[in-house]
Short mmCIF file of C-alpha atoms in Angstrom, two decimals:
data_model
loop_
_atom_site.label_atom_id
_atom_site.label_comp_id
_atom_site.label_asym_id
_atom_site.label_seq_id
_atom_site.Cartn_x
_atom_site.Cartn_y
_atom_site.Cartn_z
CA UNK A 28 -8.64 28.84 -59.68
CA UNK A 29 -11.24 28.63 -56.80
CA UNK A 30 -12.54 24.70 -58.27
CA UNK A 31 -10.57 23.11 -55.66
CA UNK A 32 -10.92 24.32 -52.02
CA UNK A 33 -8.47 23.30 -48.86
CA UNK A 34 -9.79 24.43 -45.48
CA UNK A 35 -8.03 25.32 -43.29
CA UNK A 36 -4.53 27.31 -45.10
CA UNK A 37 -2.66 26.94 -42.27
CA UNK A 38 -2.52 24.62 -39.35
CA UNK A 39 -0.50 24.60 -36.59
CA UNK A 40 -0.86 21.47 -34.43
CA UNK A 41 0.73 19.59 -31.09
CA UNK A 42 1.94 15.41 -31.75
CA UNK A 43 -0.76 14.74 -29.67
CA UNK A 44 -3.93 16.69 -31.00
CA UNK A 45 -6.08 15.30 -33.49
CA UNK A 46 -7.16 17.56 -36.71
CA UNK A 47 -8.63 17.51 -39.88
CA UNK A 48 -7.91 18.91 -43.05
CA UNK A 49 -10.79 19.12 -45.40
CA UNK A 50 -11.28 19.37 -49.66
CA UNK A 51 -13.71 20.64 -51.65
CA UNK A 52 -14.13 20.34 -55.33
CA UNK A 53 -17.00 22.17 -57.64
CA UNK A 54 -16.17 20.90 -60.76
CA UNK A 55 -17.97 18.04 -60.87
CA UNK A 56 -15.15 15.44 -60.86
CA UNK A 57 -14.88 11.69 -59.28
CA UNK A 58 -11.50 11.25 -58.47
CA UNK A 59 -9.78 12.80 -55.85
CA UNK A 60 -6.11 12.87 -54.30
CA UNK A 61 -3.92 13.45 -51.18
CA UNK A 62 -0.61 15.26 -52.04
CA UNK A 63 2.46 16.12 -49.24
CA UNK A 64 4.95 18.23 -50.46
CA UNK A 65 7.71 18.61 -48.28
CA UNK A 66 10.29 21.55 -47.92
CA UNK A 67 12.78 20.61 -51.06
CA UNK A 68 10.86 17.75 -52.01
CA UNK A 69 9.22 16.84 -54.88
CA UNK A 70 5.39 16.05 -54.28
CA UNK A 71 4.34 12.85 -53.10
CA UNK A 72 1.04 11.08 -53.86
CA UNK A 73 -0.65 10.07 -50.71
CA UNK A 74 -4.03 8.55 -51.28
CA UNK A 75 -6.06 8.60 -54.50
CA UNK A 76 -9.87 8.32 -54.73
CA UNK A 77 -12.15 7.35 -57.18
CA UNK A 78 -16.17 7.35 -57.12
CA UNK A 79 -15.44 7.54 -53.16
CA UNK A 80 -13.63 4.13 -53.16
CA UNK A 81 -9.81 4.63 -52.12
CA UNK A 82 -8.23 3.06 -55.17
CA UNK A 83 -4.86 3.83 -54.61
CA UNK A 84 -2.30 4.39 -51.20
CA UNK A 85 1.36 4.94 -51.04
CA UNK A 86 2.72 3.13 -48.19
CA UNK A 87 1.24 5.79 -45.93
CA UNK A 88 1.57 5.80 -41.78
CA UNK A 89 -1.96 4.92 -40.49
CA UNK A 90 -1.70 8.27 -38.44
CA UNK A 91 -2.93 9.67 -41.97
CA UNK A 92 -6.61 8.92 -42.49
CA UNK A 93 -8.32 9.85 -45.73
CA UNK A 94 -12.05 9.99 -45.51
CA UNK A 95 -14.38 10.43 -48.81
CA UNK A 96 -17.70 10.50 -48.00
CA UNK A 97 -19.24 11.83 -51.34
CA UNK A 98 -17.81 12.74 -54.72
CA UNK A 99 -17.05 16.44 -53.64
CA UNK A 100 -15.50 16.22 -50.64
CA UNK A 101 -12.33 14.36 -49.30
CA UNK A 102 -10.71 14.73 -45.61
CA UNK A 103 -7.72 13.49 -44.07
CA UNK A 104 -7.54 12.79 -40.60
CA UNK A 105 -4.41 13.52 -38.29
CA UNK A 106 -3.38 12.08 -35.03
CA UNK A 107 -0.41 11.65 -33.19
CA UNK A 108 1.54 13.63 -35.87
CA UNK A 109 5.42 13.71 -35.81
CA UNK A 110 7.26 16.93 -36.56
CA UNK A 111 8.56 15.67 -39.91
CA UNK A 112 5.45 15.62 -41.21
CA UNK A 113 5.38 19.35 -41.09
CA UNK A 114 4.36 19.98 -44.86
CA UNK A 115 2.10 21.29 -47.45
CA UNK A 116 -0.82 19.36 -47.64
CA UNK A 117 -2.44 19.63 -51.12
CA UNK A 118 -5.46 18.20 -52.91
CA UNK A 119 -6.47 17.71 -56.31
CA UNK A 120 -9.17 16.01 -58.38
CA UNK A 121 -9.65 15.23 -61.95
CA UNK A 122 -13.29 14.54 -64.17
CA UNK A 123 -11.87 10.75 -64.15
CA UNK A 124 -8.50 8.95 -62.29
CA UNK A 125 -7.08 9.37 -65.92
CA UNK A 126 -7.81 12.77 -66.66
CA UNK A 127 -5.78 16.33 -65.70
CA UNK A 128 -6.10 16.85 -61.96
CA UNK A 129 -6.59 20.39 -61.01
CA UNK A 130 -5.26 21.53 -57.34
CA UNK A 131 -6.40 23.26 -54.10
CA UNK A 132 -4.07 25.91 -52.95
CA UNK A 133 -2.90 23.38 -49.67
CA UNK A 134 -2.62 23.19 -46.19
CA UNK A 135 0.71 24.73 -44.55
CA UNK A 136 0.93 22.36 -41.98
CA UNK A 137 3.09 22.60 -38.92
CA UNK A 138 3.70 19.89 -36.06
CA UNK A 139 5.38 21.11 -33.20
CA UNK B 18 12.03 8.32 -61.10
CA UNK B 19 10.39 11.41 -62.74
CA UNK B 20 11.15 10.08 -66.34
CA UNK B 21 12.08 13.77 -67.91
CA UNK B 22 15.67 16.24 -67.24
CA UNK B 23 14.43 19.93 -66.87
CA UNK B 24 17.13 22.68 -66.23
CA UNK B 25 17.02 23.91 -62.35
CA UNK B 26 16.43 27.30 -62.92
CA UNK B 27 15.82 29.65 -65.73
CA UNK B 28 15.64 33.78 -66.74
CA UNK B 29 13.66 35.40 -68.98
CA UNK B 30 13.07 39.31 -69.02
CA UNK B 31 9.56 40.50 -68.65
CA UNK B 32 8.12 40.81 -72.02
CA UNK B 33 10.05 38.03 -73.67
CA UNK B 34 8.65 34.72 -74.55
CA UNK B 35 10.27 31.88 -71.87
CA UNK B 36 11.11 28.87 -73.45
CA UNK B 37 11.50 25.82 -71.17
CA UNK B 38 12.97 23.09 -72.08
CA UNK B 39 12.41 19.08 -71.20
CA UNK B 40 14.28 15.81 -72.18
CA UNK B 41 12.61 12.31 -71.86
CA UNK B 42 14.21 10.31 -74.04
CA UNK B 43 12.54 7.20 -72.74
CA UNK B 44 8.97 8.58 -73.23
CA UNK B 45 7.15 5.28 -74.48
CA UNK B 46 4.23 5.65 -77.32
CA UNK B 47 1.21 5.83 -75.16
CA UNK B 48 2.52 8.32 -72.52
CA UNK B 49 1.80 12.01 -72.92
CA UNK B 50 3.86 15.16 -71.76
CA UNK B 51 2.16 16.89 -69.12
CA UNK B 52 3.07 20.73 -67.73
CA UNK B 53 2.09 22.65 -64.60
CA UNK B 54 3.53 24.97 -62.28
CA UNK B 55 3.79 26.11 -59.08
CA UNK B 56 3.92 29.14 -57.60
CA UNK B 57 5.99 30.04 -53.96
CA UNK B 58 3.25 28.24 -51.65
CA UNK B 59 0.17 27.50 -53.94
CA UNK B 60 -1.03 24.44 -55.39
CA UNK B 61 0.60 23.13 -58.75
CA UNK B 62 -1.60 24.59 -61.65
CA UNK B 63 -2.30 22.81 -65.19
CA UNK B 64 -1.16 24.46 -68.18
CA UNK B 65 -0.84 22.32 -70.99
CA UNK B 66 -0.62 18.55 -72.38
CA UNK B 67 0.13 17.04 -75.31
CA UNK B 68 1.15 13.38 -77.39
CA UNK B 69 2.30 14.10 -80.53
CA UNK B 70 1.17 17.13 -81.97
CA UNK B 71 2.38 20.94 -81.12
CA UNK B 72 -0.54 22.21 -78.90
CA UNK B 73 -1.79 25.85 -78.01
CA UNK B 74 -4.17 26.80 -75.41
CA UNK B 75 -4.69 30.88 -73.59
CA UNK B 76 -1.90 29.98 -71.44
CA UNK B 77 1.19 28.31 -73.14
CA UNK B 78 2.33 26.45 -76.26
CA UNK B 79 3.60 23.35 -76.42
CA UNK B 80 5.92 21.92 -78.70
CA UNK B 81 7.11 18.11 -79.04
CA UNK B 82 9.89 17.20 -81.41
CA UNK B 83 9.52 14.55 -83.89
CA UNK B 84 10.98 11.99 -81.97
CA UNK B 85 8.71 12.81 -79.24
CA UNK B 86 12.53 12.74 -77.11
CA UNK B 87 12.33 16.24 -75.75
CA UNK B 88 9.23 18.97 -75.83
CA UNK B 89 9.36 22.81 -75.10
CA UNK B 90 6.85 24.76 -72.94
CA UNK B 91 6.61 28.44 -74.28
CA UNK B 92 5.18 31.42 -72.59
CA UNK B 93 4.52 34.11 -75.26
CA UNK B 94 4.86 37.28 -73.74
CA UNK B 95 5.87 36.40 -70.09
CA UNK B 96 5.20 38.71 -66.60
CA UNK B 97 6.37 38.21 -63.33
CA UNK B 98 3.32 36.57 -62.51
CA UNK B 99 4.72 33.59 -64.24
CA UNK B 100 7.75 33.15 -61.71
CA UNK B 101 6.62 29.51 -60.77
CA UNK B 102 8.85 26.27 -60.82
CA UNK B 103 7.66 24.20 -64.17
CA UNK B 104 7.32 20.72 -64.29
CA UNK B 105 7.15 18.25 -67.20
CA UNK B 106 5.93 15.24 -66.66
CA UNK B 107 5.27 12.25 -68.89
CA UNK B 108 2.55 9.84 -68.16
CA UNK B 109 0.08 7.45 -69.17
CA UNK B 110 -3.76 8.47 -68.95
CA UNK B 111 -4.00 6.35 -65.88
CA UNK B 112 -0.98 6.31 -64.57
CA UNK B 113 0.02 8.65 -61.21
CA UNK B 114 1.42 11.99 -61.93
CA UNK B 115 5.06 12.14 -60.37
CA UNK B 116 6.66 15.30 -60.17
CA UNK B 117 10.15 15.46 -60.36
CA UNK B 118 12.21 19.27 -59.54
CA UNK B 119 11.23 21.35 -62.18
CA UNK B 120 12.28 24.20 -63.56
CA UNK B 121 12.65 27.58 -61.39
CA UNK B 122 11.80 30.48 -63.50
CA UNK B 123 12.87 33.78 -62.84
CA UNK B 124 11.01 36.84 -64.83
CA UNK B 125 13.04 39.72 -64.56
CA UNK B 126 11.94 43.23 -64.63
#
């Protein structure tokens, strides 16, 4: 499946650096999603977008940022990360917030 | 609270059709049984949905029981591509998707 883009795959990063992690969708769709999937964890929603307005947000730390600027592309900020969130980042969108949501292959992302 | 019981892990020889079962006997009338999996490090990937009816697409069958209490995710003829963990999940259309543990299927050679 190559609808759903993460940039980068992997991401090693210090508690004190600021990154990004960026999504890409092709398929046309208006809602988008934040995912963290920890080691031995089930997935966890994270923010949920829809027509670029954040519609939904799951008791998040504010050291997450989600940014949507247009329909195709979502971003989540990072700053002064701790090591537990050391995780796979994933993304996924859907035509509406209703509908299947399809997934990138994630961000491995590692907080030393 | 994933709403559905999966097994924790599976077998199934290569060639074989896996069968994967899923109870949610609390599945209301307007929420539908979802499946994806996930294989080691990727994203989860959409296979199949359904609400009432038995349901076929290129990649799996589904079938729901009467009662709508427990469903079965089949794999016809499955490789060892498809060693993934399975989920089930039951949702309304606008409701989040939670993902409980899945299934881990093994596909022997």
């Amino acid at each position: 499946e190559t609808g759903v883009t993460q940039t980068p795959r992997h991401l090693v990063m210090g508690m004190t650096n600021k990154k990004s992690l960026k999504c890409e969708q092709h398929l046309g769709h208006n809602a988008m999603y934040w995912y963290k999937q920890s080691a031995k964890k089930p997935l966890e929603l994270m923010f949920v977008y829809s027509l670029e307005e954040r519609v939904e947000n799951n008791s998040v730390p504010s050291r997450f940022s989600p940014e949507c600027p247009n329909s195709s592309h979502l971003f989540l900020h990072l700053h002064t990360l701790q090591p537990e969130d050391s995780a796979l980042y994933l993304c996924a969108s859907s035509p509406r917030r209703a509908d299947t949501q399809y997934f990138g292959p994630g961000t491995r992302l590692t907080v030393l | 609270d994933a709403k559905t019981t999966q097994p924790p892990s599976m077998d199934c020889a290569e060639g074989r059709a896996a069968n994967l079962p899923c109870n949610h006997s609390t599945i209301s009338g307007n929420e539908y049984v979802y499946w994806y999996r996930q294989i080691h490090s990727q994203g989860p990937q959409y296979i199949i949905h359904g609400l009432k009816n038995n349901e076929t697409n290129e990649m799996a069958s589904l079938i729901i029981t009467e009662d709508r209490k427990s469903s079965t995710l089949i794999l016809p003829h499955a490789t060892l591509r498809d060693t993934a963990v399975y989920y089930c999940i039951v949702r309304v259309r606008d409701d989040k998707i939670i993902f409980g543990k899945g299934t881990r299927l093994h596909i022997l050679p």
